[in-house]
Coordinates of C-alpha atoms and ligand atoms in Angstrom, one line a residue:
X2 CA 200.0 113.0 160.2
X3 CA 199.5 113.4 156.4
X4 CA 200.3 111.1 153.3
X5 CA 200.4 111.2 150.0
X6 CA 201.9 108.6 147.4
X7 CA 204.4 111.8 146.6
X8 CA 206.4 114.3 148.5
X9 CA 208.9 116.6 146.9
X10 CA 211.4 118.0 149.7
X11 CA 212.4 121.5 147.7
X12 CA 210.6 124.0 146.2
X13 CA 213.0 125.9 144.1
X14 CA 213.0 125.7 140.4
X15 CA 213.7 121.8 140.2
X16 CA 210.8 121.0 143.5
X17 CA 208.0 123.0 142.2
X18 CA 208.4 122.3 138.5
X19 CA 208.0 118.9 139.5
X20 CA 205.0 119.7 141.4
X21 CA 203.6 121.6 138.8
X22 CA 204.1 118.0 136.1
X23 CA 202.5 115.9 138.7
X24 CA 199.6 118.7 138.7
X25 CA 199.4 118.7 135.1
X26 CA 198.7 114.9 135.1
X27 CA 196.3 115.1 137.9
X28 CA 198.7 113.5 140.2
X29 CA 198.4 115.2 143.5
X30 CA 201.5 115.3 146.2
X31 CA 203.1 117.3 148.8
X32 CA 205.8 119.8 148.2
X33 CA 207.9 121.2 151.3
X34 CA 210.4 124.0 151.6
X35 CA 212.2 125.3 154.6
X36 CA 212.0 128.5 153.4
X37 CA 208.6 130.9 153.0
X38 CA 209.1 132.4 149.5
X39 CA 209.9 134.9 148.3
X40 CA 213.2 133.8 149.1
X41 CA 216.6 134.5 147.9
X42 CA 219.2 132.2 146.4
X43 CA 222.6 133.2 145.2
X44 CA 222.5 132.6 141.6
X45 CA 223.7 134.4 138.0
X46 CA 219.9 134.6 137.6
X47 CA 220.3 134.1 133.7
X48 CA 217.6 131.2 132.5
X49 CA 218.4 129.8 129.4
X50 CA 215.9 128.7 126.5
X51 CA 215.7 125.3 128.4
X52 CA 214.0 127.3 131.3
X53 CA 211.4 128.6 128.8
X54 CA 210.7 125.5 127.0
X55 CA 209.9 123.4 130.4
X56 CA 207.6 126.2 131.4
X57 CA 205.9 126.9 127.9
X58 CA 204.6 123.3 128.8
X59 CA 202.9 123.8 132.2
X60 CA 202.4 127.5 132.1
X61 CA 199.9 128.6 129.3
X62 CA 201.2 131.6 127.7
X63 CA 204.7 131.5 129.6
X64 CA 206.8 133.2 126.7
X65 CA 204.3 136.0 126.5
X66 CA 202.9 136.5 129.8
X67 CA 206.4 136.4 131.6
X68 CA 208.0 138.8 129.0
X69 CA 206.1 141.6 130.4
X70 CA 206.8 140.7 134.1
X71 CA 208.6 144.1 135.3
X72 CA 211.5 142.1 137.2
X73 CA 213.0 140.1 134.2
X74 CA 215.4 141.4 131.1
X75 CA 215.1 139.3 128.5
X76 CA 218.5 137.9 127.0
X77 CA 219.4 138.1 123.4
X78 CA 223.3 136.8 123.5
X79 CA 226.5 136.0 125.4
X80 CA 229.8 137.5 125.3
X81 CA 233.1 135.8 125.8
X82 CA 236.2 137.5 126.7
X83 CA 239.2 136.1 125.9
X84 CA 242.0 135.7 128.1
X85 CA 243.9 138.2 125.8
X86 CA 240.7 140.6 126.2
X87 CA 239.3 140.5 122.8
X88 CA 236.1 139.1 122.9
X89 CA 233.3 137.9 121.1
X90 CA 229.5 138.3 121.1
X91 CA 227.2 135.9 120.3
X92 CA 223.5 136.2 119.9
X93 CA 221.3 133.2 120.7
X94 CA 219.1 133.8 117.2
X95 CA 220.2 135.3 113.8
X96 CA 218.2 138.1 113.5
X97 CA 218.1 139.0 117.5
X98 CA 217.3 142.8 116.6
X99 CA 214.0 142.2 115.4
X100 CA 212.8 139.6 117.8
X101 CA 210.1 140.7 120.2
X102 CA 210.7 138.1 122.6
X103 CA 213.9 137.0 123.7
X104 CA 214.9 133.1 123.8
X105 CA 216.1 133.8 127.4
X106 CA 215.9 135.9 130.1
X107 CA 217.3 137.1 133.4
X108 CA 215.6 137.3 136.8
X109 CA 216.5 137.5 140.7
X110 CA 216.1 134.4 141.7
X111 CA 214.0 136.0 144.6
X112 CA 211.7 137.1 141.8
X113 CA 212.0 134.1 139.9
X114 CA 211.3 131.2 142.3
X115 CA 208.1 133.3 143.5
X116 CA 206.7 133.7 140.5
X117 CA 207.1 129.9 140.3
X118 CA 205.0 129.4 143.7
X119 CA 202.4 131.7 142.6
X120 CA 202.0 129.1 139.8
X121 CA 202.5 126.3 142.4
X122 CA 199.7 127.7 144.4
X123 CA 197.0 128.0 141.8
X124 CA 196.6 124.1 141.4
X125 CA 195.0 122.3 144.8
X126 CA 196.5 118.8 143.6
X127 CA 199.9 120.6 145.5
X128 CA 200.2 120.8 149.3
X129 CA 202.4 123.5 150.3
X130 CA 204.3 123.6 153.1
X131 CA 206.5 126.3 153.7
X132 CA 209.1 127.5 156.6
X133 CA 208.9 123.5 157.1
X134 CA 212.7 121.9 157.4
X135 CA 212.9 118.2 156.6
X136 CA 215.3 117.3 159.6
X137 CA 214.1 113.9 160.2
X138 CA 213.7 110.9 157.1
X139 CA 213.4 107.4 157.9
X140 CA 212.5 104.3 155.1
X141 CA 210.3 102.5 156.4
X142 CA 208.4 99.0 155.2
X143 CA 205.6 100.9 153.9
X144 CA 207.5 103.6 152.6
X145 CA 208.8 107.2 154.2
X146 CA 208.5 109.1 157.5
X147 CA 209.7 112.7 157.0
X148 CA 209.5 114.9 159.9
X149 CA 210.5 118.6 160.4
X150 CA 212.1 119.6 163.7
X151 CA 208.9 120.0 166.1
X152 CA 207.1 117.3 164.6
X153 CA 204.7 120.1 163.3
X154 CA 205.0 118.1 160.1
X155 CA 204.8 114.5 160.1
X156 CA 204.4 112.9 156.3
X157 CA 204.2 108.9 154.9
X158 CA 204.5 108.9 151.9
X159 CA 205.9 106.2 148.9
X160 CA 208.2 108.1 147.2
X161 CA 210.3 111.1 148.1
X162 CA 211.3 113.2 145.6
X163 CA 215.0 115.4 146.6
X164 CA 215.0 118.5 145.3
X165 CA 216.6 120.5 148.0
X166 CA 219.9 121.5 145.9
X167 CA 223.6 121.9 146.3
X168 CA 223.7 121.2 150.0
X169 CA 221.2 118.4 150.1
X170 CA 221.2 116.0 153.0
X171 CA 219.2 113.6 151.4
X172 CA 221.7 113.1 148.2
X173 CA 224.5 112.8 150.9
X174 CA 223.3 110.5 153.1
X175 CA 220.1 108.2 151.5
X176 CA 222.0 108.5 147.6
X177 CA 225.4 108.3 148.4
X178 CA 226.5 111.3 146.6
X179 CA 230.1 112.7 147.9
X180 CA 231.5 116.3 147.3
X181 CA 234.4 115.5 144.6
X182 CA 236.5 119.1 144.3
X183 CA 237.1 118.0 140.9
X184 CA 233.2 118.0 139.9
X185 CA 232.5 121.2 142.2
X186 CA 232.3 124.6 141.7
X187 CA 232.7 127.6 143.9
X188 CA 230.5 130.6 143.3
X189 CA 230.1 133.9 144.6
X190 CA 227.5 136.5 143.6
X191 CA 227.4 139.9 143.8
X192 CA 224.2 142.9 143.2
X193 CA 225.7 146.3 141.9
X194 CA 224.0 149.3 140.3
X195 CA 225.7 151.4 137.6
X196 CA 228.2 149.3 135.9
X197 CA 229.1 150.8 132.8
X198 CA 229.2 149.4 129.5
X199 CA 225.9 146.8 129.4
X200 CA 224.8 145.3 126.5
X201 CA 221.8 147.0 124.9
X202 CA 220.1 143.7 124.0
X203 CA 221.6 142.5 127.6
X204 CA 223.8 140.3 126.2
X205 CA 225.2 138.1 129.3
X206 CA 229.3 138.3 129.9
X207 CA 231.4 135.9 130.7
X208 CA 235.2 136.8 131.2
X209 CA 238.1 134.5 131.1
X210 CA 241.0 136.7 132.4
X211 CA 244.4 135.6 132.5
X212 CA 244.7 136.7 136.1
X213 CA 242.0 134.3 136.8
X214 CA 242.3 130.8 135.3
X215 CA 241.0 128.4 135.3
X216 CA 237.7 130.3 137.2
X217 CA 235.6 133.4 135.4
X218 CA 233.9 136.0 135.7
X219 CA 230.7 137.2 135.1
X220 CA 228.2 140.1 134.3
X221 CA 224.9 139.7 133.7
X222 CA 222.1 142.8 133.2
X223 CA 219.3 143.3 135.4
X224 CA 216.1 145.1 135.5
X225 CA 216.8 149.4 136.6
X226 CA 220.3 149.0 135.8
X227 CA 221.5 146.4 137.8
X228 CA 224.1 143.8 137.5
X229 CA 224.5 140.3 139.3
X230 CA 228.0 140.7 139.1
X231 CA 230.1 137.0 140.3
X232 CA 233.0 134.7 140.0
X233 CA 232.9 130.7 139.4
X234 CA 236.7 128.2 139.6
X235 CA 236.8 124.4 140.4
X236 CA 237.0 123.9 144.1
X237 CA 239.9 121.8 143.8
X238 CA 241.8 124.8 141.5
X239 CA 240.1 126.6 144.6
X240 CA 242.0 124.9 147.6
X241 CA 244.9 123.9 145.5
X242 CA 245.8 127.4 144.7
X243 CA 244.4 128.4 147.8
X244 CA 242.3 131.1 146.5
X245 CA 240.6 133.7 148.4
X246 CA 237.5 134.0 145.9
X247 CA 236.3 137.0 147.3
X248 CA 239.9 139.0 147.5
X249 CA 240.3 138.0 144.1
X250 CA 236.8 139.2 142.7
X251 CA 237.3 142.7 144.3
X252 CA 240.8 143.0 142.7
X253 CA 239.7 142.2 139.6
X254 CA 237.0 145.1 139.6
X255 CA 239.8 147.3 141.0
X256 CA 242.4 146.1 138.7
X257 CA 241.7 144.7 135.6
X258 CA 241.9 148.1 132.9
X259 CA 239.0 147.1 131.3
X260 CA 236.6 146.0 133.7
X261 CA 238.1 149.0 136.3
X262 CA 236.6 151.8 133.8
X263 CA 233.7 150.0 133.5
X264 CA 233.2 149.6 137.6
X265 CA 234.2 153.7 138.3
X266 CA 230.5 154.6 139.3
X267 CA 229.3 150.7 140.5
X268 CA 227.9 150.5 143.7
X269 CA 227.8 147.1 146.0
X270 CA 224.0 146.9 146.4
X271 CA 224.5 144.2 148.8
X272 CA 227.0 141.7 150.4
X273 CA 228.6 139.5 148.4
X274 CA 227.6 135.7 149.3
X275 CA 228.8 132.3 147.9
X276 CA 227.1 128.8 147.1
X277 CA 228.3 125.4 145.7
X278 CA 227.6 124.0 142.4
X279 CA 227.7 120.3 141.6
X280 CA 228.6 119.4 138.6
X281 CA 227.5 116.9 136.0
X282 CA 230.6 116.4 135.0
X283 CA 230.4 112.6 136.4
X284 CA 227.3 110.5 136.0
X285 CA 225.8 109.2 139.0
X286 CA 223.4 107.1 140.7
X287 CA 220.1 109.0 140.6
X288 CA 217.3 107.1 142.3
X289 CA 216.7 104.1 144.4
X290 CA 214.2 102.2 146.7
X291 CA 211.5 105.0 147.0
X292 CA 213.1 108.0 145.7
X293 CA 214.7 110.2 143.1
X294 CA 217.3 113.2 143.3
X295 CA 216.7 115.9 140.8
X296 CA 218.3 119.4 140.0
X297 CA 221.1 120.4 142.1
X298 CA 220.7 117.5 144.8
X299 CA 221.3 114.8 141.4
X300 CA 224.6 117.1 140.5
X301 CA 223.3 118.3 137.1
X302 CA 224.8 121.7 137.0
X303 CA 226.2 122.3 133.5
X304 CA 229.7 122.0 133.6
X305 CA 231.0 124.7 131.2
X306 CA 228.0 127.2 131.4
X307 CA 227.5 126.6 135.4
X308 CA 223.6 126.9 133.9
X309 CA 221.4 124.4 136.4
X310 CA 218.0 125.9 136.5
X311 CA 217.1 124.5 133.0
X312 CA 218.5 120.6 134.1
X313 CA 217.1 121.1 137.3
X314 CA 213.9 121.7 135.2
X315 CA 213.8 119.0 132.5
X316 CA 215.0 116.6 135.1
X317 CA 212.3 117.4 137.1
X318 CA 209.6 116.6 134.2
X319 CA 211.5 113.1 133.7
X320 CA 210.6 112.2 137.2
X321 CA 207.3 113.9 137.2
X322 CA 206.6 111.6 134.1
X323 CA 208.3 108.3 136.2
X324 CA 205.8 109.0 139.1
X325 CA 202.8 108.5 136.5
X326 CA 204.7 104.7 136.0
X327 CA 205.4 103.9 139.1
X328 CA 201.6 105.0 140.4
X329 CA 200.6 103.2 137.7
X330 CA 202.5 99.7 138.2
X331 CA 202.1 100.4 141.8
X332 CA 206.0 99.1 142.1
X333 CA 208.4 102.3 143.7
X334 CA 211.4 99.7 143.8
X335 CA 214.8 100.9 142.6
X336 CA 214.8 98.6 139.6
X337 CA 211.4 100.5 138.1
X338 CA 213.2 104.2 139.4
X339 CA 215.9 103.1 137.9
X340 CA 214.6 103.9 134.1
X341 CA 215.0 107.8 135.5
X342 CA 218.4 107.6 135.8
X343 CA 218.9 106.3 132.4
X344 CA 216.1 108.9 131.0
X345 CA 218.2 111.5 132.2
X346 CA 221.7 110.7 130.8
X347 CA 219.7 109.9 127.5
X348 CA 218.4 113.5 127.4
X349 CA 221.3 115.1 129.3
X350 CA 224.3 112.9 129.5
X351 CA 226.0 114.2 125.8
X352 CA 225.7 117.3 126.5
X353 CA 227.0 117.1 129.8
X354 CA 230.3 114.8 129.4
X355 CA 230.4 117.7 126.4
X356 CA 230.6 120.8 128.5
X357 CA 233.5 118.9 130.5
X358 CA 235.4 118.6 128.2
X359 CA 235.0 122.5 127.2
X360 CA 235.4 123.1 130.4
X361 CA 239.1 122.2 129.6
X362 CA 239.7 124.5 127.1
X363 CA 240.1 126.9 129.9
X364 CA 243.5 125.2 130.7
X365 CA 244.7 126.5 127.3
X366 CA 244.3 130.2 127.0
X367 CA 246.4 130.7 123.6
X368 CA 243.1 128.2 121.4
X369 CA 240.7 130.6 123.4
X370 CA 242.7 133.4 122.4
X371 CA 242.7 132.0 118.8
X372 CA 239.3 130.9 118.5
X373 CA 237.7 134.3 119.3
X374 CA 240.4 136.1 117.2
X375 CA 239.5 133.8 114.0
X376 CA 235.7 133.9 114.7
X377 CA 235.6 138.2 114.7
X378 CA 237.3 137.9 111.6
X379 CA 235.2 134.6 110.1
X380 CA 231.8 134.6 109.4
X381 CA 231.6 130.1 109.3
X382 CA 233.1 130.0 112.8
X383 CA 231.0 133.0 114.4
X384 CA 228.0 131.4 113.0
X385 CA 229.3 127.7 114.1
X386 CA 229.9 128.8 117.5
X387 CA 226.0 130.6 117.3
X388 CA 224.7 127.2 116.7
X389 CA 226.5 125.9 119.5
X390 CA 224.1 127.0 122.0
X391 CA 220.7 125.4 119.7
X392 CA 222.5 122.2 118.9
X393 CA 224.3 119.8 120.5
X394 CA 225.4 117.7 117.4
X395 CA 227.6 120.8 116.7
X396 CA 229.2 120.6 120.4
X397 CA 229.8 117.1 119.5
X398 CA 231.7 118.4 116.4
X399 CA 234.1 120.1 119.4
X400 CA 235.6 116.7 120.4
X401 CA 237.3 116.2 117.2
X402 CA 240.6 117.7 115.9
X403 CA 239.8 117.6 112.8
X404 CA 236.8 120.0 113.0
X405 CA 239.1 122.7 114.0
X406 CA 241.7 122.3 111.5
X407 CA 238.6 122.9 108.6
X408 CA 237.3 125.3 110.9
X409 CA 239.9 127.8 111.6
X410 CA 242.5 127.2 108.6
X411 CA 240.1 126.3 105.6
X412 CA 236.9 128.5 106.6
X413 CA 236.4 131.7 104.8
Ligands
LIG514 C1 227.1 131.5 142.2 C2 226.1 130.7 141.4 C3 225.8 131.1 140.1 C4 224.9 130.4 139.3 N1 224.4 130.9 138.1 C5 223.5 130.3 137.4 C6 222.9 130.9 136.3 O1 223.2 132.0 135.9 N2 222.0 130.2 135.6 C7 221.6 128.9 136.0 O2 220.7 128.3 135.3 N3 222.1 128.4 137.1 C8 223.0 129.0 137.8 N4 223.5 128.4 139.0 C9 222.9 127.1 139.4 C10 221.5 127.2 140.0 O3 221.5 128.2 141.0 C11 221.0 125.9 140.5 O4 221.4 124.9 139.5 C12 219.5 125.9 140.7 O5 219.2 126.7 141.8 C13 219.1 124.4 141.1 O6 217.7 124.4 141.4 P1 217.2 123.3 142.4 O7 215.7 123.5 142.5 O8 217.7 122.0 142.2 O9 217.8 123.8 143.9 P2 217.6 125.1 144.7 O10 217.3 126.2 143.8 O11 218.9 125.2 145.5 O12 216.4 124.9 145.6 C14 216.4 124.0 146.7 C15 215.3 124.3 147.7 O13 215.3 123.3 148.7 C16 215.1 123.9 150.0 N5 215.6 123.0 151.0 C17 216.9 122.7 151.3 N6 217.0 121.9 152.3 C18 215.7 121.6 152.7 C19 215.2 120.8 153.8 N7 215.9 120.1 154.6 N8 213.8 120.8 153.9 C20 213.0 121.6 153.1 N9 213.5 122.3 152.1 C21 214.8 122.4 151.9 C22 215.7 125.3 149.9 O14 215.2 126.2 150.8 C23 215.5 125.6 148.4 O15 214.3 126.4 148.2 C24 224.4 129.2 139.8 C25 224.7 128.7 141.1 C26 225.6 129.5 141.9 C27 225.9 129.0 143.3

């Protein structure tokens, strides 16, 4: 049997950037996947400037040193198409052309989560275990007994930390967290070579069609020319309208006169495979006697953007810097855990209950249609909806009537 005062069951993005905190503070633990990486995991694969900024703090260099990693793009903008089909691009940074590096990027997740063990595996303070499933998890008086299925790992330990994502047993059973349909999404992703019409400065697309509200869909670049081509709708829009996401994807490729020209030469460069995503849209219970949820298994997925590596990330680094207190007090009860939770709705919980309530303006397609008509043609909006993705006080502009009246009828 092993122990530690810390074990961390997940090693994707959330798991190990945990690990890699704790490491950074000299804290040592034990960090368990059940998969050995590299490893897939359906995804869009596009990290966001949250991604960077967690990693520019435990990786010296990150910006630099991962900008010339062969497998990434780096990512200068989105572009949103309007149910009408006009769209809108929007570059992350004024003078994107000139930039060297770009404030994010897009990677395979296979690629991605590896390069993230290699970091994982420089520091001895982490214990990795991999092809090691955490089937068996009982509280105990002393703390935790986690076992995998032939007892090949056996672990005590005072605090668990649950970072094994969207389909996390842990979260279900230990933190109480239900699927709600109305704070899930339904994703599929899809690999395909020669799309036409990518972005030079690989500008990420996000499509609202008409043919498929309230879900979208996306392209985003890859490294060689490759896409990570996918679609995303509320699983209760899902079963309600009793939607076939698969059926639907392939007919808009074949179908839709835009996106048809644009998919003549594509190739499928593998099969097309769906995952969950849970939702901040509703705040929850995070932690509790011994342990903390983080990433995917706490339900932080972004609810307009569907982005969740960067939450998985900073909420990670929130409990990282809640193991330092509780080691420190020596106290793992879920009154001292509980100052994570409220960490992470300080830092998150605006911008979250934000993105929901974008998430609506999907259910009217004519103020989409108008807002990307009036931002072509209007310099104040275009430049409004640029800040958008720096800063959230702007978002919190978006919840008052009032800023769109200036906005669209009195700016020039
Ligand atoms: C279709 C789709 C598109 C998406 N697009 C984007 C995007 O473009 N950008 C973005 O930022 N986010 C996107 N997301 C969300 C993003 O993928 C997740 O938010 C992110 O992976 C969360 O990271 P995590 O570390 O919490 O969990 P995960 O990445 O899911 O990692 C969990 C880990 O736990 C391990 N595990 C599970 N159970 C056990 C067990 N019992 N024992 C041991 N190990 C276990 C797994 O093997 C896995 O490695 C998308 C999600 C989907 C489904």
């Amino acid at each position: 049997m092993i122990s530690s005062k810390v074990c961390i069951i997940g090693a994707g993005p959330g798991g190990a950037t945990a690990a890699l905190f704790l490491a950074k503070m000299g804290i040592e633990c034990i960090l368990v996947d059940k998969a050995k990486f590299p490893r897939d995991k359906i995804c869009g694969d596009a990290l966001s400037g949250k991604v960077v900024e967690s990693l520019n703090k435990i990786i010296s260099d990150f910006t630099h040193e991962f900008s010339t990693e062969k497998f990434q793009l780096p990512c200068h903008g989105v572009e949103f198409v309007a149910p009408n089909l006009q769209s809108i691009k929007l570059p992350f940074k004024k003078d994107f052309e000139t930039q060297k590096i770009a404030p994010g990027f897009i990677s395979r997740r296979i690629d991605f989560d590896n390069y993230l063990i290699n970091e994982v595996k420089k520091y001895s303070q982490i214990k990795l275990f991999e092809e090691t499933n955490i089937s068996f998890i009982e509280k105990q008086n002393d703390g935790w007994l986690l076992k995998n299925e032939d007892e090949t790992f056996v672990c005590k330990t005072n605090l668990v930390i649950a970072a094994n994502g969207a389909h996390s047993q842990f979260s279900k059973k230990i933190g109480g967290i239900e699927l709600e349909h109305q704070h899930y999404c339904a994703g599929l992703r899809a690999y395909y070579k020669n799309v036409d019409g990518l972005d030079k400065f690989n500008f990420i697309e996000l499509h609202f069609l008409k043919e498929f509200l309230p879900g979208y869909f996306w392209i985003f670049p890859l490294p060689n020319g490759a896409a990570n081509v996918g679609v995303g709708m509320r699983s209760d829009f899902v079963s309600k309208k009793k939607i076939n996401l698969k059926n639907e994807m392939l007919q808009i490729i074949a179908t839709n006169p835009i996106l048809k020209e644009r998919f003549k030469n594509a190739e499928l460069m593998d099969d097309i495979k769906g995952y969950g995503l849970p939702l901040g849209s509703k705040k929850r219970k995070l932690s509790g006697d011994g342990f903390m949820l983080i990433g995917d298994a706490a339900s932080l997925i972004d609810p307009f953007t569907g982005e969740g590596v960067g939450n998985a990330m900073w909420s990670a680094e929130l409990a990282a810097l809640q193991v330092k207190n509780c080691i420190e007090k020596n106290n793992f009860s879920a009154n001292e855990l509980s100052n994570y939770d409220k960490a992470v709705y300080k830092k998150l919980g605006d911008e979250l209950q934000l993105s929901y309530r974008m998430q609506q303006l999907v259910n009217f397609p004519w103020l989409f249609n108008f807002i990307v008509r009036k931002a072509n043609s209007n310099k104040l909006i275009r430049d409004t909806l640029m800040c958008m993705f720096d800063d959230v006080s702007i978002r919190e502009q978006l919840k008052k009537p009032s800023f769109y009246f200036r906005l669209l009828f009195k700016g020039n």
